[in-house]
CSV table of C-alpha atoms in Angstrom, one decimal:
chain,number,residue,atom,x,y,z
W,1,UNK,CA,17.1,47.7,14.9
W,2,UNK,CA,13.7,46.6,16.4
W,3,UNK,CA,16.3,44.8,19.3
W,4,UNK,CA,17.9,47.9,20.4
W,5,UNK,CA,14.4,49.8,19.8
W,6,UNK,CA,13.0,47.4,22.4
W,7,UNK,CA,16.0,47.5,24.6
W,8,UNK,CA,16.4,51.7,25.1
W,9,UNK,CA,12.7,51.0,26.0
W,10,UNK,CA,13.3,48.7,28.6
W,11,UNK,CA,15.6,51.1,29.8
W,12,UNK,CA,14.1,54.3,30.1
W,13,UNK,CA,10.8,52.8,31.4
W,14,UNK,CA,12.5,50.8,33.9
W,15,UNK,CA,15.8,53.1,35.0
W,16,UNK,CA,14.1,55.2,37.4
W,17,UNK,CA,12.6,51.9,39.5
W,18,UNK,CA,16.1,50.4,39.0
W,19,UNK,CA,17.9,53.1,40.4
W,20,UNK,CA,15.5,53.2,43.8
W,21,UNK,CA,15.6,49.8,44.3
W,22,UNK,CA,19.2,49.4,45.7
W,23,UNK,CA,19.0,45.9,47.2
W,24,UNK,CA,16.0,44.5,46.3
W,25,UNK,CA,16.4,42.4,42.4
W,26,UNK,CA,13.7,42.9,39.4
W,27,UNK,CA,13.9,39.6,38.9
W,28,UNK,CA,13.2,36.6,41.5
W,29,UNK,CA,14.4,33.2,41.0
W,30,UNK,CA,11.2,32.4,38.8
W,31,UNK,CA,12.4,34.8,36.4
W,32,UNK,CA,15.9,33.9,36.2
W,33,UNK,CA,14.8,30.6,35.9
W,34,UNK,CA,12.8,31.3,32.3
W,35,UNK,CA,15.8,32.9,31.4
W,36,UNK,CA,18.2,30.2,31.9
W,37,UNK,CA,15.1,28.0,29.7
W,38,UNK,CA,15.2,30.5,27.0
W,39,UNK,CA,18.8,30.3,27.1
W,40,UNK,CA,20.6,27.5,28.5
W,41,UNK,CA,23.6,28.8,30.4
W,42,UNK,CA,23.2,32.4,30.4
W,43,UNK,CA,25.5,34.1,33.2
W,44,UNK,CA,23.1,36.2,35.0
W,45,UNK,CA,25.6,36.9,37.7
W,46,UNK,CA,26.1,40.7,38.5
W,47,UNK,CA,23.4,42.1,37.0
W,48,UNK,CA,23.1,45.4,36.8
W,49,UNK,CA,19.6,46.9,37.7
W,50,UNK,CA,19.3,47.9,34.1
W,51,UNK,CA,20.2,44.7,32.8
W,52,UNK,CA,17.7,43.1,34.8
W,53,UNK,CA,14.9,45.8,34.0
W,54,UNK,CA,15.6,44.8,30.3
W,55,UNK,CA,15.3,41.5,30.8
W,56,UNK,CA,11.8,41.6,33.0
W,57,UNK,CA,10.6,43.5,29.9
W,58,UNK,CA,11.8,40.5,27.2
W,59,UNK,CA,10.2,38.1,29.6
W,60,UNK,CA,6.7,39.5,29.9
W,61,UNK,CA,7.1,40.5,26.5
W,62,UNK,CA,4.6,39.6,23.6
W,63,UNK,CA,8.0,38.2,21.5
W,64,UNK,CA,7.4,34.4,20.2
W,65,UNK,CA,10.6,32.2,22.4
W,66,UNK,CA,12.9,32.5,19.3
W,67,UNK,CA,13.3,36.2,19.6
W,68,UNK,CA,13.0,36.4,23.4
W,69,UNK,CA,16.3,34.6,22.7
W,70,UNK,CA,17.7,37.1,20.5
W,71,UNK,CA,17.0,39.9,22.7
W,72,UNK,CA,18.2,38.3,26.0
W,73,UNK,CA,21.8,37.0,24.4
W,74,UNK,CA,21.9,41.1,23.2
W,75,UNK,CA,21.0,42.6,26.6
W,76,UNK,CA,23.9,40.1,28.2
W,77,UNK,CA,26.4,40.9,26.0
C-alpha cells in the first residue's frame, strides 16, 4: 500500500511538469544509470513522462536501496 501511496504521489506532483516537457527527459543518463545499479537490467526504453517522474521521485527518495528496488520494479511493470 505504502508503494502505490508513493507512486500516485510521484504522479500528481510530477504530471503537470511531465506533460510540458515534450522532448526534453526527467531523467539524464546519471539517473538512468542508478537505476540500472538498483536494478540490474531494467528496460527503461519508452518511458513515458510519468514513468520517469516516478522514478526521479524513488531516486531522490529517503527509501533505504532495498525498497528503492521494490518501488522501481512496480513503476516498470
Amino acid at each position: 500500500m505504502k508503494l502505490f501511496a508513493l507512486t500516485a504521489a510521484a504522479i500528481a506532483a510530477f504530471a503537470p511538469a511531465a506533460f510540458a516537457m515534450t522532448e526534453a527527459s526527467i531523467l539524464n543518463d546519471l539517473d538512468r544509470a542508478e537505476v540500472r545499479q538498483i536494478v540490474p537490467g531494467a528496460d527503461l526504453s519508452n518511458l513515458t513522462a510519468t514513468q520517469e517522474a516516478a522514478l526521479a521521485t524513488v531516486i531522490y527518495g529517503g527509501d533505504r536501496q532495498g525498497e528503492k528496488g521494490g518501488h522501481i520494479r512496480a513503476i516498470l511493470n
